[in-house]
mmCIF file of C-alpha atoms in Angstrom:
data_model
loop_
_atom_site.group_PDB
_atom_site.id
_atom_site.type_symbol
_atom_site.label_atom_id
_atom_site.label_comp_id
_atom_site.label_asym_id
_atom_site.label_seq_id
_atom_site.Cartn_x
_atom_site.Cartn_y
_atom_site.Cartn_z
ATOM 1 C CA MET A 1 -11.498 108.344 31.315
ATOM 2 C CA ASN A 2 -11.875 105.047 33.147
ATOM 3 C CA SER A 3 -10.560 103.288 30.408
ATOM 4 C CA ARG A 4 -7.422 105.545 30.072
ATOM 5 C CA ARG A 5 -6.434 105.565 33.512
ATOM 6 C CA LYS A 6 -6.909 101.560 33.379
ATOM 7 C CA PHE A 7 -4.445 101.450 30.732
ATOM 8 C CA LEU A 8 -1.810 104.025 31.895
ATOM 9 C CA THR A 9 -1.929 102.266 35.560
ATOM 10 C CA THR A 10 -1.278 99.006 33.781
ATOM 11 C CA ALA A 11 1.571 100.093 31.876
ATOM 12 C CA ALA A 12 2.906 101.672 34.874
ATOM 13 C CA ALA A 13 2.625 98.643 37.059
ATOM 14 C CA LEU A 14 4.324 96.398 34.237
ATOM 15 C CA THR A 15 7.006 99.188 34.186
ATOM 16 C CA ALA A 16 7.770 98.942 37.661
ATOM 17 C CA GLY A 17 7.720 95.444 37.783
ATOM 18 C CA THR A 18 10.380 95.286 35.604
ATOM 19 C CA VAL A 19 12.549 97.481 37.715
ATOM 20 C CA LEU A 20 11.642 96.809 41.473
ATOM 21 C CA ALA A 21 11.822 93.213 42.232
ATOM 22 C CA PRO A 22 10.037 91.715 45.303
ATOM 23 C CA ALA A 23 12.192 91.160 48.589
ATOM 24 C CA LYS A 24 14.696 88.228 48.337
ATOM 25 C CA THR A 25 14.201 84.817 49.739
ATOM 26 C CA PHE A 26 17.289 83.196 50.955
ATOM 27 C CA ALA A 27 16.262 79.363 51.246
ATOM 28 C CA ALA A 28 14.204 77.018 48.163
ATOM 29 C CA SER A 29 12.525 75.241 50.906
ATOM 30 C CA PRO A 30 12.333 76.627 54.357
ATOM 31 C CA LYS A 31 10.495 75.158 57.165
ATOM 32 C CA ILE A 32 8.281 77.989 57.795
ATOM 33 C CA LYS A 33 7.073 79.883 54.875
ATOM 34 C CA TRP A 34 4.968 83.399 55.177
ATOM 35 C CA ARG A 35 3.451 85.762 52.966
ATOM 36 C CA MET A 36 3.028 89.277 54.095
ATOM 37 C CA GLN A 37 1.765 92.320 51.744
ATOM 38 C CA THR A 38 2.419 95.380 52.502
ATOM 39 C CA TYR A 39 -0.009 98.528 51.609
ATOM 40 C CA ALA A 40 2.689 100.391 49.612
ATOM 41 C CA GLY A 41 3.211 99.977 46.522
ATOM 42 C CA PRO A 42 6.731 98.847 44.801
ATOM 43 C CA ALA A 43 8.517 102.459 44.989
ATOM 44 C CA LEU A 44 7.623 103.004 48.366
ATOM 45 C CA ALA A 45 7.951 99.371 49.917
ATOM 46 C CA GLU A 46 12.055 99.652 48.683
ATOM 47 C CA HIS A 47 12.363 101.836 51.594
ATOM 48 C CA VAL A 48 9.137 101.188 54.304
ATOM 49 C CA VAL A 49 9.419 97.530 54.359
ATOM 50 C CA LYS A 50 11.821 95.462 52.089
ATOM 51 C CA PRO A 51 15.066 96.324 53.445
ATOM 52 C CA ALA A 52 13.847 94.666 56.652
ATOM 53 C CA ILE A 53 11.984 91.502 55.500
ATOM 54 C CA GLU A 54 15.276 90.917 53.209
ATOM 55 C CA ALA A 55 17.281 91.384 56.634
ATOM 56 C CA PHE A 56 15.036 88.752 58.237
ATOM 57 C CA ASN A 57 14.993 86.078 55.762
ATOM 58 C CA ARG A 58 18.775 86.281 55.216
ATOM 59 C CA ILE A 59 18.967 85.764 59.101
ATOM 60 C CA ALA A 60 16.534 83.020 59.324
ATOM 61 C CA GLY A 61 17.546 81.157 56.606
ATOM 62 C CA GLU A 62 16.153 77.629 56.290
ATOM 63 C CA GLU A 63 13.912 78.003 59.743
ATOM 64 C CA MET A 64 11.710 80.795 57.833
ATOM 65 C CA GLN A 65 11.288 82.683 54.618
ATOM 66 C CA ILE A 66 8.680 85.891 54.214
ATOM 67 C CA GLU A 67 7.727 86.702 50.706
ATOM 68 C CA LEU A 68 6.428 90.086 50.441
ATOM 69 C CA TYR A 69 3.947 91.276 48.552
ATOM 70 C CA PHE A 70 3.153 94.732 47.285
ATOM 71 C CA ALA A 71 -0.219 97.201 47.469
ATOM 72 C CA ASP A 72 -3.251 95.146 45.942
ATOM 73 C CA GLN A 73 -1.123 91.951 44.710
ATOM 74 C CA LEU A 74 -2.716 89.382 46.718
ATOM 75 C CA VAL A 75 -5.705 90.986 48.155
ATOM 76 C CA PRO A 76 -6.951 94.443 47.695
ATOM 77 C CA THR A 77 -5.797 96.695 50.416
ATOM 78 C CA GLY A 78 -9.422 97.226 51.914
ATOM 79 C CA GLU A 79 -9.649 93.321 52.545
ATOM 80 C CA LEU A 80 -6.069 92.983 54.099
ATOM 81 C CA PHE A 81 -7.760 92.506 57.551
ATOM 82 C CA ARG A 82 -10.377 89.832 56.176
ATOM 83 C CA ALA A 83 -7.437 88.033 54.949
ATOM 84 C CA LEU A 84 -5.249 88.180 57.635
ATOM 85 C CA GLN A 85 -7.978 87.121 59.992
ATOM 86 C CA LYS A 86 -9.329 83.838 57.702
ATOM 87 C CA GLY A 87 -5.097 83.120 57.277
ATOM 88 C CA ILE A 88 -5.025 83.887 53.474
ATOM 89 C CA ILE A 89 -2.086 85.963 54.141
ATOM 90 C CA ASP A 90 0.163 85.395 57.272
ATOM 91 C CA ALA A 91 0.857 88.821 57.927
ATOM 92 C CA VAL A 92 0.425 92.598 56.976
ATOM 93 C CA GLN A 93 2.143 95.974 57.351
ATOM 94 C CA SER A 94 -0.638 98.910 57.157
ATOM 95 C CA ASP A 95 -2.423 100.918 59.322
ATOM 96 C CA ASP A 96 -5.993 100.701 60.449
ATOM 97 C CA ASP A 97 -7.935 102.817 58.701
ATOM 98 C CA SER A 98 -6.478 101.640 55.289
ATOM 99 C CA MET A 99 -7.129 98.041 55.747
ATOM 100 C CA ALA A 100 -10.897 98.544 56.670
ATOM 101 C CA SER A 101 -9.856 97.016 60.528
ATOM 102 C CA PRO A 102 -13.434 96.773 62.011
ATOM 103 C CA THR A 103 -11.547 97.047 65.329
ATOM 104 C CA GLU A 104 -12.461 100.125 68.084
ATOM 105 C CA VAL A 105 -8.785 101.624 67.385
ATOM 106 C CA THR A 106 -9.223 102.053 63.394
ATOM 107 C CA THR A 107 -10.128 105.766 63.877
ATOM 108 C CA PHE A 108 -6.902 106.368 64.870
ATOM 109 C CA GLY A 109 -4.664 104.439 62.475
ATOM 110 C CA GLY A 110 -3.316 106.475 59.897
ATOM 111 C CA TYR A 111 -3.703 110.019 60.315
ATOM 112 C CA PHE A 112 -5.829 111.352 63.873
ATOM 113 C CA PRO A 113 -5.841 114.887 63.098
ATOM 114 C CA PHE A 114 -3.485 116.721 64.867
ATOM 115 C CA GLY A 115 -2.580 113.887 67.305
ATOM 116 C CA SER A 116 0.984 113.920 66.461
ATOM 117 C CA ARG A 117 3.268 116.683 65.543
ATOM 118 C CA TYR A 118 6.618 114.831 65.311
ATOM 119 C CA SER A 119 7.752 111.079 64.086
ATOM 120 C CA LEU A 120 8.899 110.256 67.893
ATOM 121 C CA ASP A 121 5.521 111.350 69.097
ATOM 122 C CA VAL A 122 4.055 107.734 68.051
ATOM 123 C CA PRO A 123 6.725 105.368 69.300
ATOM 124 C CA VAL A 124 6.101 107.411 72.703
ATOM 125 C CA LEU A 125 2.451 107.236 72.539
ATOM 126 C CA PHE A 126 2.959 103.311 72.201
ATOM 127 C CA ASN A 127 5.751 102.599 74.580
ATOM 128 C CA GLN A 128 5.169 104.909 77.286
ATOM 129 C CA TYR A 129 1.711 106.364 76.916
ATOM 130 C CA GLY A 130 0.151 102.656 76.709
ATOM 131 C CA LEU A 131 -1.263 102.791 73.393
ATOM 132 C CA ASP A 132 0.353 99.409 72.571
ATOM 133 C CA LYS A 133 -1.301 97.536 75.272
ATOM 134 C CA ILE A 134 -4.621 98.647 73.560
ATOM 135 C CA TRP A 135 -3.830 97.899 70.317
ATOM 136 C CA LYS A 136 -2.775 94.132 71.138
ATOM 137 C CA GLU A 137 -5.749 93.630 73.590
ATOM 138 C CA GLU A 138 -8.173 94.990 70.506
ATOM 139 C CA TYR A 139 -6.584 92.613 67.636
ATOM 140 C CA ALA A 140 -6.456 89.835 69.881
ATOM 141 C CA LYS A 141 -10.210 89.724 70.028
ATOM 142 C CA PHE A 142 -10.155 89.084 65.832
ATOM 143 C CA GLY A 143 -7.428 86.296 65.981
ATOM 144 C CA ILE A 144 -4.719 89.077 65.006
ATOM 145 C CA LYS A 145 -1.513 89.596 66.638
ATOM 146 C CA HIS A 146 -0.528 92.908 66.986
ATOM 147 C CA ILE A 147 3.283 92.818 66.612
ATOM 148 C CA SER A 148 4.031 96.480 66.925
ATOM 149 C CA ALA A 149 3.611 100.055 65.437
ATOM 150 C CA GLY A 150 5.706 103.112 63.929
ATOM 151 C CA ALA A 151 5.744 106.292 62.598
ATOM 152 C CA TRP A 152 5.763 107.208 59.083
ATOM 153 C CA ASP A 153 5.575 110.802 57.196
ATOM 154 C CA PRO A 154 3.351 113.877 58.233
ATOM 155 C CA CYS A 155 0.299 114.297 56.200
ATOM 156 C CA HIS A 156 0.434 117.299 53.654
ATOM 157 C CA PHE A 157 -1.864 118.454 50.554
ATOM 158 C CA ALA A 158 -0.263 118.260 47.141
ATOM 159 C CA THR A 159 -2.306 119.781 44.821
ATOM 160 C CA LYS A 160 -3.115 120.806 41.088
ATOM 161 C CA LYS A 161 -3.566 124.435 42.395
ATOM 162 C CA PRO A 162 -2.355 126.677 44.947
ATOM 163 C CA ILE A 163 -3.785 126.445 48.457
ATOM 164 C CA ASN A 164 -3.182 129.933 50.473
ATOM 165 C CA SER A 165 -5.847 129.996 52.952
ATOM 166 C CA LEU A 166 -8.920 127.470 54.207
ATOM 167 C CA ALA A 167 -11.396 128.882 51.467
ATOM 168 C CA ASP A 168 -9.248 127.236 48.567
ATOM 169 C CA LEU A 169 -9.775 123.827 49.759
ATOM 170 C CA LYS A 170 -13.418 123.845 49.391
ATOM 171 C CA GLY A 171 -14.469 121.376 46.612
ATOM 172 C CA LEU A 172 -11.091 120.224 46.287
ATOM 173 C CA ARG A 173 -11.695 116.106 45.419
ATOM 174 C CA VAL A 174 -8.500 114.428 47.407
ATOM 175 C CA PHE A 175 -7.421 111.123 47.774
ATOM 176 C CA THR A 176 -6.874 110.688 51.605
ATOM 177 C CA PHE A 177 -7.515 108.417 54.386
ATOM 178 C CA PRO A 178 -11.301 108.096 55.741
ATOM 179 C CA THR A 179 -10.654 109.677 58.930
ATOM 180 C CA ALA A 180 -8.574 112.517 57.841
ATOM 181 C CA GLY A 181 -11.298 112.928 55.262
ATOM 182 C CA ARG A 182 -13.641 112.995 57.703
ATOM 183 C CA PHE A 183 -12.252 115.861 59.516
ATOM 184 C CA MET A 184 -11.508 117.922 56.554
ATOM 185 C CA SER A 185 -14.469 117.782 54.913
ATOM 186 C CA LYS A 186 -15.428 120.300 57.299
ATOM 187 C CA TYR A 187 -13.469 122.822 55.138
ATOM 188 C CA GLY A 188 -15.400 121.789 51.834
ATOM 189 C CA VAL A 189 -12.802 119.072 50.626
ATOM 190 C CA VAL A 190 -14.633 116.148 49.441
ATOM 191 C CA PRO A 191 -13.039 112.892 50.100
ATOM 192 C CA VAL A 192 -12.102 110.486 47.508
ATOM 193 C CA SER A 193 -11.507 106.470 47.551
ATOM 194 C CA ILE A 194 -10.005 105.046 44.681
ATOM 195 C CA PRO A 195 -7.051 102.153 44.539
ATOM 196 C CA TRP A 196 -3.641 103.306 45.627
ATOM 197 C CA GLU A 197 -2.066 102.592 42.326
ATOM 198 C CA ASP A 198 -4.839 104.685 40.249
ATOM 199 C CA VAL A 199 -3.860 107.924 41.889
ATOM 200 C CA GLU A 200 -1.272 108.992 39.571
ATOM 201 C CA VAL A 201 -3.457 108.585 36.447
ATOM 202 C CA ALA A 202 -6.720 110.209 38.758
ATOM 203 C CA LEU A 203 -4.628 113.752 38.784
ATOM 204 C CA GLN A 204 -3.826 113.400 35.595
ATOM 205 C CA THR A 205 -7.020 112.909 33.920
ATOM 206 C CA GLY A 206 -8.410 115.349 36.494
ATOM 207 C CA GLU A 207 -10.774 113.144 38.468
ATOM 208 C CA LEU A 208 -8.457 114.098 41.695
ATOM 209 C CA ASP A 209 -7.460 117.537 42.318
ATOM 210 C CA GLY A 210 -4.948 116.590 44.878
ATOM 211 C CA ILE A 211 -3.742 114.260 47.789
ATOM 212 C CA ALA A 212 -3.710 114.543 51.329
ATOM 213 C CA TRP A 213 -1.983 110.926 51.663
ATOM 214 C CA SER A 214 1.651 111.809 52.507
ATOM 215 C CA GLY A 215 4.406 113.973 53.027
ATOM 216 C CA ILE A 216 6.753 115.046 50.359
ATOM 217 C CA THR A 217 9.296 112.210 50.362
ATOM 218 C CA GLU A 218 6.621 109.857 49.363
ATOM 219 C CA ASP A 219 5.263 112.369 46.859
ATOM 220 C CA TYR A 220 8.692 112.215 45.171
ATOM 221 C CA THR A 221 9.311 108.409 46.042
ATOM 222 C CA VAL A 222 5.932 107.368 43.915
ATOM 223 C CA GLY A 223 5.721 109.861 41.480
ATOM 224 C CA TRP A 224 3.264 112.049 42.649
ATOM 225 C CA SER A 225 5.310 115.217 42.445
ATOM 226 C CA LYS A 226 5.365 114.970 38.541
ATOM 227 C CA VAL A 227 1.339 115.269 38.415
ATOM 228 C CA THR A 228 0.987 117.930 41.116
ATOM 229 C CA ASP A 229 1.838 121.531 41.353
ATOM 230 C CA TYR A 230 1.756 122.940 44.908
ATOM 231 C CA PHE A 231 2.392 121.481 48.210
ATOM 232 C CA LEU A 232 1.110 122.845 51.339
ATOM 233 C CA THR A 233 3.590 123.309 54.443
ATOM 234 C CA ASN A 234 0.851 123.232 56.843
ATOM 235 C CA ASN A 235 -0.013 119.657 57.850
ATOM 236 C CA ILE A 236 -3.033 117.579 59.145
ATOM 237 C CA SER A 237 -0.906 115.203 61.576
ATOM 238 C CA GLY A 238 3.099 114.998 62.212
ATOM 239 C CA ALA A 239 2.968 111.531 61.410
ATOM 240 C CA TRP A 240 1.384 108.652 59.815
ATOM 241 C CA ILE A 241 0.620 105.596 62.185
ATOM 242 C CA GLY A 242 1.129 102.145 60.718
ATOM 243 C CA HIS A 243 1.356 98.513 62.010
ATOM 244 C CA PHE A 244 2.710 95.079 61.487
ATOM 245 C CA PHE A 245 0.040 92.655 62.257
ATOM 246 C CA ALA A 246 0.235 88.626 61.910
ATOM 247 C CA ASN A 247 -2.170 85.804 62.108
ATOM 248 C CA MET A 248 -2.389 84.765 65.708
ATOM 249 C CA ASP A 249 -2.353 80.784 65.042
ATOM 250 C CA ARG A 250 0.734 81.443 62.347
ATOM 251 C CA TYR A 251 2.564 83.565 65.247
ATOM 252 C CA ASN A 252 1.562 81.390 68.046
ATOM 253 C CA GLU A 253 3.201 78.469 66.132
ATOM 254 C CA LEU A 254 6.439 80.272 65.961
ATOM 255 C CA PRO A 255 9.396 79.363 68.241
ATOM 256 C CA GLU A 256 10.045 82.197 70.504
ATOM 257 C CA HIS A 257 13.966 83.079 68.725
ATOM 258 C CA LEU A 258 11.696 83.737 65.490
ATOM 259 C CA LYS A 259 9.128 85.854 67.123
ATOM 260 C CA GLU A 260 12.305 87.974 68.687
ATOM 261 C CA LEU A 261 13.684 88.079 65.300
ATOM 262 C CA LEU A 262 10.634 89.319 63.663
ATOM 263 C CA ALA A 263 10.165 92.011 66.315
ATOM 264 C CA LEU A 264 13.648 93.247 65.872
ATOM 265 C CA CYS A 265 13.381 93.340 61.918
ATOM 266 C CA MET A 266 10.340 95.275 62.135
ATOM 267 C CA GLU A 267 11.913 97.607 64.681
ATOM 268 C CA THR A 268 14.525 98.433 62.441
ATOM 269 C CA SER A 269 11.753 99.385 59.672
ATOM 270 C CA HIS A 270 10.519 101.820 61.977
ATOM 271 C CA TYR A 271 13.928 103.260 62.685
ATOM 272 C CA TYR A 272 14.744 103.407 58.884
ATOM 273 C CA ARG A 273 11.616 105.249 58.387
ATOM 274 C CA GLN A 274 12.143 107.512 60.962
ATOM 275 C CA TRP A 275 15.431 109.175 59.499
ATOM 276 C CA TRP A 276 14.408 108.284 56.002
ATOM 277 C CA TYR A 277 10.951 110.604 56.006
ATOM 278 C CA TRP A 278 12.395 113.133 58.321
ATOM 279 C CA GLY A 279 15.349 113.899 56.251
ATOM 280 C CA GLY A 280 13.510 113.474 53.159
ATOM 281 C CA GLU A 281 11.108 116.362 54.164
ATOM 282 C CA ALA A 282 13.162 118.866 54.661
ATOM 283 C CA GLN A 283 15.827 118.085 52.018
ATOM 284 C CA LEU A 284 12.950 118.065 49.086
ATOM 285 C CA ARG A 285 11.517 121.213 50.491
ATOM 286 C CA VAL A 286 14.407 123.145 49.992
ATOM 287 C CA ASN A 287 15.930 121.278 46.993
ATOM 288 C CA GLY A 288 12.858 119.282 45.281
ATOM 289 C CA PRO A 289 12.392 120.660 41.850
ATOM 290 C CA ASP A 290 8.630 119.386 41.190
ATOM 291 C CA MET A 291 6.776 121.555 43.036
ATOM 292 C CA LYS A 292 6.132 125.205 44.829
ATOM 293 C CA LEU A 293 5.542 125.813 48.205
ATOM 294 C CA THR A 294 2.116 126.985 49.918
ATOM 295 C CA THR A 295 1.332 128.061 53.269
ATOM 296 C CA ILE A 296 -2.021 129.060 55.055
ATOM 297 C CA PRO A 297 -1.343 131.363 57.944
ATOM 298 C CA ASP A 298 -0.912 130.772 61.131
ATOM 299 C CA GLU A 299 -3.578 132.633 62.619
ATOM 300 C CA GLU A 300 -5.619 131.101 60.048
ATOM 301 C CA TRP A 301 -4.425 127.338 60.418
ATOM 302 C CA ALA A 302 -4.910 127.823 64.079
ATOM 303 C CA GLN A 303 -8.497 127.614 63.779
ATOM 304 C CA VAL A 304 -8.152 123.917 62.276
ATOM 305 C CA GLU A 305 -6.081 122.695 65.043
ATOM 306 C CA SER A 306 -8.788 123.956 67.356
ATOM 307 C CA ASP A 307 -11.504 122.100 65.601
ATOM 308 C CA ALA A 308 -9.345 119.102 65.850
ATOM 309 C CA ARG A 309 -9.722 118.910 69.322
ATOM 310 C CA ASP A 310 -13.660 119.212 69.181
ATOM 311 C CA PHE A 311 -12.971 116.305 66.335
ATOM 312 C CA TRP A 312 -11.394 114.347 68.908
ATOM 313 C CA ASP A 313 -14.584 114.989 71.455
ATOM 314 C CA GLU A 314 -16.471 113.465 68.873
ATOM 315 C CA ILE A 315 -14.788 110.612 68.332
ATOM 316 C CA ALA A 316 -14.719 110.050 72.216
ATOM 317 C CA LYS A 317 -18.273 109.658 72.420
ATOM 318 C CA GLU A 318 -18.515 106.860 70.039
ATOM 319 C CA SER A 319 -17.162 104.099 72.635
ATOM 320 C CA PRO A 320 -15.295 103.771 76.139
ATOM 321 C CA THR A 321 -12.110 102.492 74.472
ATOM 322 C CA LYS A 322 -12.271 105.894 72.001
ATOM 323 C CA ALA A 323 -12.680 108.070 74.842
ATOM 324 C CA LYS A 324 -9.707 105.985 76.670
ATOM 325 C CA ILE A 325 -7.328 106.725 73.750
ATOM 326 C CA VAL A 326 -8.543 110.163 72.987
ATOM 327 C CA GLU A 327 -7.797 111.159 76.777
ATOM 328 C CA ILE A 328 -4.123 109.226 76.116
ATOM 329 C CA PHE A 329 -3.778 111.819 73.158
ATOM 330 C CA LYS A 330 -4.566 114.752 75.160
ATOM 331 C CA GLN A 331 -2.354 113.957 78.283
ATOM 332 C CA TYR A 332 0.353 112.934 75.924
ATOM 333 C CA ASN A 333 0.027 116.706 73.780
ATOM 334 C CA ALA A 334 -0.545 118.405 77.188
ATOM 335 C CA ASP A 335 2.269 117.054 78.666
ATOM 336 C CA MET A 336 4.588 117.942 75.283
ATOM 337 C CA GLU A 337 3.683 121.583 75.814
ATOM 338 C CA LYS A 338 4.438 121.794 78.985
ATOM 339 C CA ALA A 339 7.521 120.600 78.695
ATOM 340 C CA GLY A 340 8.396 123.106 76.136
ATOM 341 C CA ARG A 341 11.304 123.246 73.411
ATOM 342 C CA PRO A 342 11.965 120.904 71.447
ATOM 343 C CA TYR A 343 8.969 118.820 72.476
ATOM 344 C CA ARG A 344 6.456 121.603 71.634
ATOM 345 C CA TYR A 345 7.013 125.269 70.244
ATOM 346 C CA SER A 346 4.623 127.437 70.982
#
């Protein structure tokens, strides 16, 4: 089974490599050259990062160019933090959870269960409720510059069998994020950690029963919709929290105008994902041909949402910084509930 997985994964990577080229560079010998690795595979990177890096390279020209590498091309995703800290690579696009960040904020990267309902919650939490300052302070302790945070897609289950109740989750071997897996294990889900590029084949071979890694847009974009049969409309969180990081020394060497250009291009990347995922999630639920939609009844799913608040309290007990972040999530969500429609629907 493992041999078959390795063979099919390699074949798929070769096929993808002939179709999806890396980001273009626009200067043969730039004054400054960076290497950036994203958590995303080639098909997904075409949307979540490549356009922004190509825009940066066009504008920066001879002054600076960024070579973009896809998931695991230079180092395994789980080693991104250390590679960035040591200067092996210059910049990273990832969530904290996936890159095994040892910071106090790692638990909240990726999908913090029910921390957000919509993608716009993420930039508001960072820019208006103080998370940006906390992230910058935490990463600076390790010699890493946190440039910015943005929202990706919501987190849903895509599975081989239909999920119509919480009982149906029991025993499912699911590829998911560490924090989301820790929470969902309460309902019998068995979190499985394998390289991202192995997921499709693991679903084909039966090593995985499903994934809780993304929304439906990503399922279709990377091919997972072809190897799963059902999509659960209930989500664990409304948006993935992902970031751009740089090695602090390399970042500080940049002239101010290139720092600003870097920030602006990364903001365009955040904005692109806002509408690409938001529109894609709805369009593919309505018109996507590959997966049937299933739903756990609201009255049953309400228990999961309630349990998430207890989970938050567990996390808060782990350190003062985590307690501070949990309080921000609580205050923000309370404010949104009080604000009512369209911010929250009861």
